[in-house]
mmCIF file of C-alpha atoms in Angstrom:
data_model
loop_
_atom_site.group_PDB
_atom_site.id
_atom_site.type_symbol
_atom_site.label_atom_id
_atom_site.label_comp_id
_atom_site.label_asym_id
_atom_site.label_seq_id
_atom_site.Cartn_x
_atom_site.Cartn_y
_atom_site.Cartn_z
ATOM 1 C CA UNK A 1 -5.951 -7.366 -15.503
ATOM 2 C CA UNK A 2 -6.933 -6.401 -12.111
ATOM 3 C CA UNK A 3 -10.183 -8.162 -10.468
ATOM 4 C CA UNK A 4 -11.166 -9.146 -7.290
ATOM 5 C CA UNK A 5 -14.598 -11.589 -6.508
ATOM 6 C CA UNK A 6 -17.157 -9.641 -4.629
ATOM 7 C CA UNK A 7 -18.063 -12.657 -2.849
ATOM 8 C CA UNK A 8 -18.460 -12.831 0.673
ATOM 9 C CA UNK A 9 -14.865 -12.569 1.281
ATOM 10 C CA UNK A 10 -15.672 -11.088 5.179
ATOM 11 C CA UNK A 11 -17.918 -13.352 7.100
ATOM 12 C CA UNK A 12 -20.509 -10.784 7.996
ATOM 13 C CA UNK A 13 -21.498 -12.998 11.506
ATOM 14 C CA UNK A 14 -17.821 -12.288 12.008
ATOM 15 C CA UNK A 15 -17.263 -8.521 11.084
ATOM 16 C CA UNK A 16 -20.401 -7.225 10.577
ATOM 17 C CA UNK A 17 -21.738 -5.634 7.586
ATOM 18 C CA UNK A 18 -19.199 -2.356 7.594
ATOM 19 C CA UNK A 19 -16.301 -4.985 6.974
ATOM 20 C CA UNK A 20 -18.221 -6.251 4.042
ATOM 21 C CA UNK A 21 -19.461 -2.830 2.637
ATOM 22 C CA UNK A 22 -15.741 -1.674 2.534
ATOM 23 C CA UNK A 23 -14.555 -4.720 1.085
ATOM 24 C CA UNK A 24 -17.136 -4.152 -1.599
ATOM 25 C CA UNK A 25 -16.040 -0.512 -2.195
ATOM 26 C CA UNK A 26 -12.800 -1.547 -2.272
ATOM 27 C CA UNK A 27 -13.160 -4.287 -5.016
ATOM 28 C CA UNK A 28 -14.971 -1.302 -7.087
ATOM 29 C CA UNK A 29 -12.259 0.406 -6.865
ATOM 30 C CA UNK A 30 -9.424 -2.075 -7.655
ATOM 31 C CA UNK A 31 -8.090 -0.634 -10.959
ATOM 32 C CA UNK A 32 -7.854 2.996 -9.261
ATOM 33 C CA UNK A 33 -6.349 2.077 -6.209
ATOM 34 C CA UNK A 34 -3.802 -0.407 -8.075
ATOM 35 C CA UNK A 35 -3.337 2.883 -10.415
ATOM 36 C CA UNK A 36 -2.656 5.133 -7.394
ATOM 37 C CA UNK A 37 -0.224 2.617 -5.797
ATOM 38 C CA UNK A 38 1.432 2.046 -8.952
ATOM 39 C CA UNK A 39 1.763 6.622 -9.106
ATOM 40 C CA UNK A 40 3.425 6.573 -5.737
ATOM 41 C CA UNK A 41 5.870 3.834 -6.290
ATOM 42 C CA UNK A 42 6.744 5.628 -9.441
ATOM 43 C CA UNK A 43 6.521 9.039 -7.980
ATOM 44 C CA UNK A 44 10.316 9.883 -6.463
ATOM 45 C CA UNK A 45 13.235 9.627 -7.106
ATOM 46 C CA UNK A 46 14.490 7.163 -4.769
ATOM 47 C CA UNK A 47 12.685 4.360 -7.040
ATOM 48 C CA UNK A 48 15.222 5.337 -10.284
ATOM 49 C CA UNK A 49 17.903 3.322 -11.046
ATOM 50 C CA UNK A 50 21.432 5.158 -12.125
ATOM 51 C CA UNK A 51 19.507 5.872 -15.463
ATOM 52 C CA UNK A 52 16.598 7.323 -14.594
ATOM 53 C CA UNK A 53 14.517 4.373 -14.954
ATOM 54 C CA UNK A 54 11.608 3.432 -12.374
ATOM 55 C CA UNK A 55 13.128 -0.019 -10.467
ATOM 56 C CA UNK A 56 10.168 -1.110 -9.637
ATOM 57 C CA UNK A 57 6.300 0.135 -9.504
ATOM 58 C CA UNK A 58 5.476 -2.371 -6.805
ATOM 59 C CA UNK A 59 7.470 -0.772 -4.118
ATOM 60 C CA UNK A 60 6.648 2.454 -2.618
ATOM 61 C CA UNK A 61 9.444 4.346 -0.926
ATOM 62 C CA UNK A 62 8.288 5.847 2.898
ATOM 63 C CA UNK A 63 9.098 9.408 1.040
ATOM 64 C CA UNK A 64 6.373 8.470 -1.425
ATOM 65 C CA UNK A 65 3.908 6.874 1.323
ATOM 66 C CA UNK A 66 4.320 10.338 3.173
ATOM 67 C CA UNK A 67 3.317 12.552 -0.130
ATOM 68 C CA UNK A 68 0.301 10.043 -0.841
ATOM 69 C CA UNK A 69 -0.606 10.408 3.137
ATOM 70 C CA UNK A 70 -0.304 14.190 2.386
ATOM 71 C CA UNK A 71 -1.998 14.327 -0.934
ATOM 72 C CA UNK A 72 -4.933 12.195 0.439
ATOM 73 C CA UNK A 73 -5.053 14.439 3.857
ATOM 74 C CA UNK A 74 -4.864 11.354 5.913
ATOM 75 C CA UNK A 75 -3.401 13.404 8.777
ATOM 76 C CA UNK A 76 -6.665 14.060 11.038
ATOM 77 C CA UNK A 77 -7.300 14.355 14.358
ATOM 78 C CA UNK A 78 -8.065 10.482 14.595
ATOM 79 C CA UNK A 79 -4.921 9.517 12.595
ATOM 80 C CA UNK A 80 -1.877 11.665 13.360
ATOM 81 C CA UNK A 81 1.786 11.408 11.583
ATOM 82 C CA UNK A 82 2.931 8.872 14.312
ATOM 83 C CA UNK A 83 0.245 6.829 13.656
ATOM 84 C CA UNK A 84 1.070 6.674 9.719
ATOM 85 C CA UNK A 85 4.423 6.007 10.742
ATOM 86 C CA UNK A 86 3.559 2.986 12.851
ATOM 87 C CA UNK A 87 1.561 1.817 10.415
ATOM 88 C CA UNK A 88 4.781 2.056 8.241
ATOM 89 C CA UNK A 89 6.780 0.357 10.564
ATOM 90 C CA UNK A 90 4.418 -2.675 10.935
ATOM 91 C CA UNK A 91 4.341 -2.987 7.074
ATOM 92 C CA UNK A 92 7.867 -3.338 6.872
ATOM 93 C CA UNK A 93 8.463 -5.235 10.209
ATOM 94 C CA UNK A 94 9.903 -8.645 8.611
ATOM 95 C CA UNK A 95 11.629 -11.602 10.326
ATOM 96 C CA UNK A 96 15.026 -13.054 9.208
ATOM 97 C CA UNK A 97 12.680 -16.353 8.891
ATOM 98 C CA UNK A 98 10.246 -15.103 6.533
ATOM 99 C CA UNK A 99 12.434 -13.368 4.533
ATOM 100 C CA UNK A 100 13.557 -16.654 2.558
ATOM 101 C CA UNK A 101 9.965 -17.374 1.658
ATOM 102 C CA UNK A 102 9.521 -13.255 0.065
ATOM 103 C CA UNK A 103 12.135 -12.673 -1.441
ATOM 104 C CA UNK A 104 10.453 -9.682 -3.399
ATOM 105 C CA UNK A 105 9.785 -8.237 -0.044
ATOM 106 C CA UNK A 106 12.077 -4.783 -0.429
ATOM 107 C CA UNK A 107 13.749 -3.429 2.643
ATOM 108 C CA UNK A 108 12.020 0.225 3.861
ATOM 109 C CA UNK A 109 9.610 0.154 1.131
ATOM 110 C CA UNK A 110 5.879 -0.789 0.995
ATOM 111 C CA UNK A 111 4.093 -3.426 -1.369
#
């Protein structure tokens, strides 16, 4: 079961009140955006195992980020394909001393 507290999570003195409305949306939206996530990591083929089976739905593949950036036309003028892939490469940026502590963390993939 999925559920985030709609609390006030943002400090609005802090962020302002368009931090807190979009935290608000997105804890609406929790099951479908866990749902979507869960699609993508699913999606290709590069998250099967040698029988076919999904590895794991908690790790999305950067050939599955780009079809969900392309199936939710995230490309615009404000947010161009280098921009998706920085934001990839920030996701995935880990250092050798963290990765004891997140273990689950998968190389190239995001979750």
């Amino acid at each position: 079961k999925a559920s985030v507290r709609s609390s006030s999570f943002v400090d609005a003195n802090f962020a302002g009140a368009e931090a807190q409305q979009t935290y608000e949306a997105l804890c609406r939206h929790v099951r479908m955006l866990y749902g979507a996530f869960q699609y993508y990591c699913s999606l290709l083929d590069e998250g099967r195992d040698e029988r076919g089976e999904i590895r794991d739905t908690f790790e999305m593949s950067y050939g599955a980020y780009l079809e969900f950036a392309r199936d939710c036309h995230l490309v615009s003028n404000s947010c161009k394909p280098h921009d998706l892939d920085a934001i990839w490469v920030q996701v995935n940026a880990l250092e050798d001393s963290a990765a004891a502590f997140d273990p689950y963390n998968g190389k190239n993939t995001l979750n």
